[in-house]
């Protein structure tokens, strides 16, 4: 992407779309130099689609059904179809926003993909650990700190080079709901910030690490 252009985002979701709303609000408020070129849902009839329609964001639906045979989901075939679906929208970055499907090649070598996770990875991530399950696991483990993580996505769930994290204290009276609210507030801060860094060309991947450049170091 030419760093003077607006960064075109493809936002992938499966649920309520509160992450999409936050990004759209940050863009509208001038805090995030980006535009949402398309929102793609892996589920029909989810609130996230309605929220995209309300904001005149183009939408597409790609369900897992056509890619599931005898109960086995073909992630490669799904990712191939997703890559083709996204092409006309020419995204610079694919943004996972509560998207509950693992992506593989050819999508991962075609686009940079970022994800937000409601814990301090590499703890409390992986298959089955999403939404409230994460906060329940955090409380059961008795840790005193949790938080939010933004990372580049790879073929594994909640894995890949970490871009930004924000810690959140776990209070002894926290419930999954109160913890979710605090962690979501952190997500709402760091996800737009990480995407803005990407849009400005300030993220440099070095193996499994991400270096954040100063504007003067921009490549
Ligand atoms: C996000 O807030 C994020 O914490 C979680 O899903 C939520 C989606 O909310 N993502 C994961 O757990 C990824 N493993 P939304 O559908 O309202 O945007």
Short mmCIF file of C-alpha atoms and ligand atoms in Angstrom, two decimals:
data_model
loop_
_atom_site.label_atom_id
_atom_site.label_comp_id
_atom_site.label_asym_id
_atom_site.label_seq_id
_atom_site.Cartn_x
_atom_site.Cartn_y
_atom_site.Cartn_z
CA UNK A 1 0.00 0.00 0.00
CA UNK A 2 1.11 3.54 -0.72
CA UNK A 3 1.32 5.04 2.76
CA UNK A 4 -0.38 8.25 1.65
CA UNK A 5 -3.48 6.31 0.61
CA UNK A 6 -6.25 5.31 2.99
CA UNK A 7 -5.85 1.75 4.21
CA UNK A 8 -8.68 -0.43 2.88
CA UNK A 9 -9.94 -2.92 5.44
CA UNK A 10 -11.87 -6.14 4.95
CA UNK A 11 -13.54 -6.86 8.30
CA UNK A 12 -14.46 -10.51 8.90
CA UNK A 13 -17.04 -11.29 11.59
CA UNK A 14 -19.31 -14.04 12.88
CA UNK A 15 -21.36 -12.34 15.59
CA UNK A 16 -22.53 -9.11 17.10
CA UNK A 17 -20.13 -6.81 15.28
CA UNK A 18 -19.18 -4.58 18.21
CA UNK A 19 -15.57 -4.65 16.98
CA UNK A 20 -16.73 -3.52 13.53
CA UNK A 21 -18.76 -0.69 15.12
CA UNK A 22 -15.75 0.47 17.12
CA UNK A 23 -13.55 0.57 14.03
CA UNK A 24 -16.23 2.36 11.99
CA UNK A 25 -16.64 4.94 14.78
CA UNK A 26 -12.87 5.49 15.01
CA UNK A 27 -12.69 5.99 11.24
CA UNK A 28 -15.66 8.41 11.32
CA UNK A 29 -14.03 10.29 14.21
CA UNK A 30 -10.82 10.74 12.23
CA UNK A 31 -8.69 8.62 14.62
CA UNK A 32 -8.08 5.80 12.16
CA UNK A 33 -6.82 6.52 8.63
CA UNK A 34 -8.72 3.68 7.01
CA UNK A 35 -11.94 2.73 5.26
CA UNK A 36 -13.97 -0.45 5.57
CA UNK A 37 -14.15 -1.75 2.01
CA UNK A 38 -16.26 -4.77 2.95
CA UNK A 39 -17.59 -6.68 5.96
CA UNK A 40 -17.81 -10.45 5.48
CA UNK A 41 -19.82 -12.64 7.83
CA UNK A 42 -19.43 -16.39 8.22
CA UNK A 43 -23.00 -16.51 9.52
CA UNK A 44 -26.30 -15.32 8.09
CA UNK A 45 -28.65 -13.24 10.24
CA UNK A 46 -26.13 -11.92 12.73
CA UNK A 47 -26.28 -8.49 14.31
CA UNK A 48 -22.88 -7.65 12.81
CA UNK A 49 -24.40 -7.68 9.31
CA UNK A 50 -27.22 -5.36 10.37
CA UNK A 51 -24.72 -2.99 11.92
CA UNK A 52 -22.73 -2.94 8.67
CA UNK A 53 -25.90 -2.25 6.65
CA UNK A 54 -26.81 0.63 8.99
CA UNK A 55 -23.42 2.15 8.21
CA UNK A 56 -23.65 1.54 4.44
CA UNK A 57 -20.67 -0.81 4.55
CA UNK A 58 -20.77 -3.34 1.67
CA UNK A 59 -21.39 -6.85 3.02
CA UNK A 60 -20.83 -10.41 1.89
CA UNK A 61 -21.68 -13.74 3.52
CA UNK A 62 -19.50 -16.83 3.27
CA UNK A 63 -20.88 -19.59 5.47
CA UNK A 64 -18.98 -22.74 6.39
CA UNK A 65 -21.80 -24.98 5.18
CA UNK A 66 -20.65 -25.46 1.57
CA UNK A 67 -17.18 -26.33 2.87
CA UNK A 68 -18.27 -28.92 5.42
CA UNK A 69 -18.71 -32.55 4.38
CA UNK A 70 -19.45 -35.42 6.77
CA UNK A 71 -18.93 -33.00 9.65
CA UNK A 72 -15.41 -32.08 8.47
CA UNK A 73 -14.71 -28.45 7.64
CA UNK A 74 -12.29 -27.84 4.76
CA UNK A 75 -10.40 -24.73 5.93
CA UNK A 76 -8.25 -24.58 2.77
CA UNK A 77 -11.28 -24.61 0.44
CA UNK A 78 -12.96 -21.96 2.61
CA UNK A 79 -9.83 -19.78 2.56
CA UNK A 80 -9.57 -20.14 -1.21
CA UNK A 81 -13.17 -18.98 -1.59
CA UNK A 82 -12.58 -16.10 0.86
CA UNK A 83 -9.49 -14.98 -1.09
CA UNK A 84 -11.53 -14.86 -4.31
CA UNK A 85 -14.43 -13.08 -2.59
CA UNK A 86 -12.14 -10.36 -1.21
CA UNK A 87 -10.22 -9.69 -4.41
CA UNK A 88 -12.64 -7.17 -6.02
CA UNK A 89 -12.62 -5.13 -2.80
CA UNK A 90 -8.80 -4.82 -2.97
CA UNK A 91 -8.21 -4.78 0.80
CA UNK A 92 -4.82 -3.75 2.18
CA UNK A 93 -5.51 -5.55 5.45
CA UNK A 94 -7.89 -8.28 6.60
CA UNK A 95 -9.22 -7.56 10.10
CA UNK A 96 -10.71 -10.41 12.14
CA UNK A 97 -13.52 -9.10 14.33
CA UNK A 98 -14.94 -12.01 16.30
CA UNK A 99 -14.47 -14.24 13.24
CA UNK A 100 -14.81 -17.84 14.39
CA UNK A 101 -13.17 -19.66 11.50
CA UNK A 102 -9.55 -20.59 11.07
CA UNK A 103 -7.95 -19.22 7.89
CA UNK A 104 -5.15 -20.84 5.92
CA UNK A 105 -3.40 -20.53 2.57
CA UNK A 106 -3.90 -19.06 0.04
CA UNK A 107 -5.46 -16.23 2.05
CA UNK A 108 -2.60 -15.87 4.52
CA UNK A 109 0.02 -15.35 1.83
CA UNK A 110 -2.26 -13.03 -0.17
CA UNK A 111 -3.16 -10.65 2.65
CA UNK A 112 -1.85 -9.51 5.99
CA UNK A 113 -4.42 -10.56 8.59
CA UNK A 114 -4.82 -9.18 12.12
CA UNK A 115 -6.86 -10.49 15.04
CA UNK A 116 -7.87 -9.26 18.47
CA UNK A 117 -8.11 -11.70 21.36
CA UNK A 118 -9.53 -11.01 24.85
CA UNK A 119 -6.52 -12.28 26.85
CA UNK A 120 -2.78 -11.80 27.10
CA UNK A 121 -1.58 -14.29 24.51
CA UNK A 122 0.01 -16.81 24.45
CA UNK A 123 -2.11 -17.50 27.56
CA UNK A 124 -5.80 -18.35 27.31
CA UNK A 125 -5.97 -18.68 23.52
CA UNK A 126 -6.58 -21.47 21.04
CA UNK A 127 -9.53 -23.60 19.91
CA UNK A 128 -12.59 -23.19 22.13
CA UNK A 129 -11.17 -20.15 23.90
CA UNK A 130 -13.23 -17.25 22.64
CA UNK A 131 -15.58 -14.71 24.17
CA UNK A 132 -16.81 -15.70 27.64
CA UNK A 133 -14.92 -19.00 27.65
CA UNK A 134 -11.72 -16.98 27.88
CA UNK A 135 -12.85 -14.96 30.91
CA UNK A 136 -14.16 -18.07 32.67
CA UNK A 137 -10.78 -19.78 32.14
CA UNK A 138 -8.94 -16.68 33.41
CA UNK A 139 -11.04 -16.58 36.60
CA UNK A 140 -10.68 -20.35 37.14
CA UNK A 141 -6.89 -20.06 36.84
CA UNK A 142 -6.81 -17.34 39.49
CA UNK A 143 -4.45 -15.07 37.57
CA UNK A 144 -4.30 -11.45 38.73
CA UNK A 145 -3.73 -9.96 35.29
CA UNK A 146 -5.39 -10.49 31.93
CA UNK A 147 -5.90 -8.16 29.01
CA UNK A 148 -6.23 -7.84 25.26
CA UNK A 149 -3.87 -8.77 22.44
CA UNK A 150 -3.70 -7.69 18.80
CA UNK A 151 -1.60 -9.97 16.61
CA UNK A 152 -0.95 -10.95 13.03
CA UNK A 153 -2.89 -14.14 12.36
CA UNK A 154 -1.37 -17.36 11.15
CA UNK A 155 -2.76 -20.86 10.57
CA UNK A 156 -3.29 -21.54 14.27
CA UNK A 157 -6.06 -20.03 16.38
CA UNK A 158 -4.90 -17.00 18.41
CA UNK A 159 -1.31 -17.42 17.31
CA UNK A 160 1.06 -15.25 15.33
CA UNK A 161 3.32 -12.23 15.94
CA UNK A 162 1.98 -9.92 18.65
CA UNK A 163 1.53 -6.25 17.72
CA UNK A 164 0.07 -4.64 20.87
CA UNK A 165 -1.17 -5.78 24.27
CA UNK A 166 -2.91 -4.00 27.13
CA UNK A 167 -3.07 -5.51 30.61
CA UNK A 168 -6.21 -5.45 32.76
CA UNK A 169 -6.28 -6.24 36.49
CA UNK A 170 -8.47 -9.11 37.64
CA UNK A 171 -10.34 -8.06 40.77
CA UNK A 172 -11.30 -10.79 43.23
CA UNK A 173 -14.98 -9.99 42.77
CA UNK A 174 -14.86 -10.00 38.98
CA UNK A 175 -17.32 -12.18 37.09
CA UNK A 176 -16.92 -13.21 33.44
CA UNK A 177 -19.20 -10.26 32.57
CA UNK A 178 -17.33 -7.59 34.51
CA UNK A 179 -14.01 -8.89 33.22
CA UNK A 180 -15.34 -8.96 29.63
CA UNK A 181 -16.36 -5.30 29.92
CA UNK A 182 -12.91 -4.23 31.12
CA UNK A 183 -11.09 -6.30 28.50
CA UNK A 184 -13.38 -5.03 25.74
CA UNK A 185 -12.55 -1.46 26.70
CA UNK A 186 -8.85 -2.37 26.25
CA UNK A 187 -9.60 -4.03 22.88
CA UNK A 188 -11.38 -0.87 21.74
CA UNK A 189 -8.21 1.10 22.41
CA UNK A 190 -5.52 -1.17 21.04
CA UNK A 191 -7.21 -2.57 17.90
CA UNK A 192 -7.63 0.79 16.14
CA UNK A 193 -4.16 1.81 17.35
CA UNK A 194 -2.57 -1.32 15.86
CA UNK A 195 -4.43 -0.89 12.57
CA UNK A 196 -3.35 2.76 12.41
CA UNK A 197 0.28 1.67 12.89
CA UNK A 198 -0.15 -0.82 10.05
CA UNK A 199 -1.81 1.81 7.86
CA UNK A 200 1.11 4.16 8.42
CA UNK A 201 3.62 1.43 7.50
CA UNK A 202 5.07 1.40 11.03
CA UNK A 203 4.91 -2.35 11.73
CA UNK A 204 7.93 -4.44 10.80
CA UNK A 205 7.69 -8.21 11.18
CA UNK A 206 10.89 -9.89 12.29
CA UNK A 207 10.18 -13.62 12.55
CA UNK A 208 7.72 -14.04 15.40
CA UNK A 209 8.28 -10.50 16.66
CA UNK A 210 6.85 -7.18 15.51
CA UNK A 211 8.95 -4.05 15.71
CA UNK A 212 7.06 -0.75 15.94
CA UNK A 213 8.92 1.86 13.95
CA UNK A 214 9.08 5.57 14.59
CA UNK A 215 7.62 7.71 11.80
CA UNK A 216 11.18 8.78 10.90
CA UNK A 217 12.12 5.10 10.31
CA UNK A 218 9.23 4.44 7.92
CA UNK A 219 10.33 2.24 4.99
C1 LIG B 1 -14.08 -9.71 20.31
O1 LIG B 1 -14.34 -8.71 21.23
C2 LIG B 1 -12.89 -10.57 20.71
O2 LIG B 1 -12.60 -10.35 22.05
C3 LIG B 1 -13.35 -11.98 20.55
O3 LIG B 1 -14.60 -11.93 19.93
C4 LIG B 1 -15.21 -10.68 20.19
C5 LIG B 1 -16.14 -10.36 19.06
O4 LIG B 1 -17.11 -9.46 19.41
N1 LIG B 1 -12.41 -12.68 19.75
C6 LIG B 1 -11.89 -13.86 20.11
O5 LIG B 1 -12.21 -14.45 21.12
C7 LIG B 1 -10.84 -14.41 19.14
N2 LIG B 1 -10.33 -15.63 19.62
P1 LIG B 1 -18.03 -8.83 18.24
O6 LIG B 1 -18.60 -9.97 17.44
O7 LIG B 1 -19.09 -8.08 18.96
O8 LIG B 1 -17.13 -7.93 17.43
#
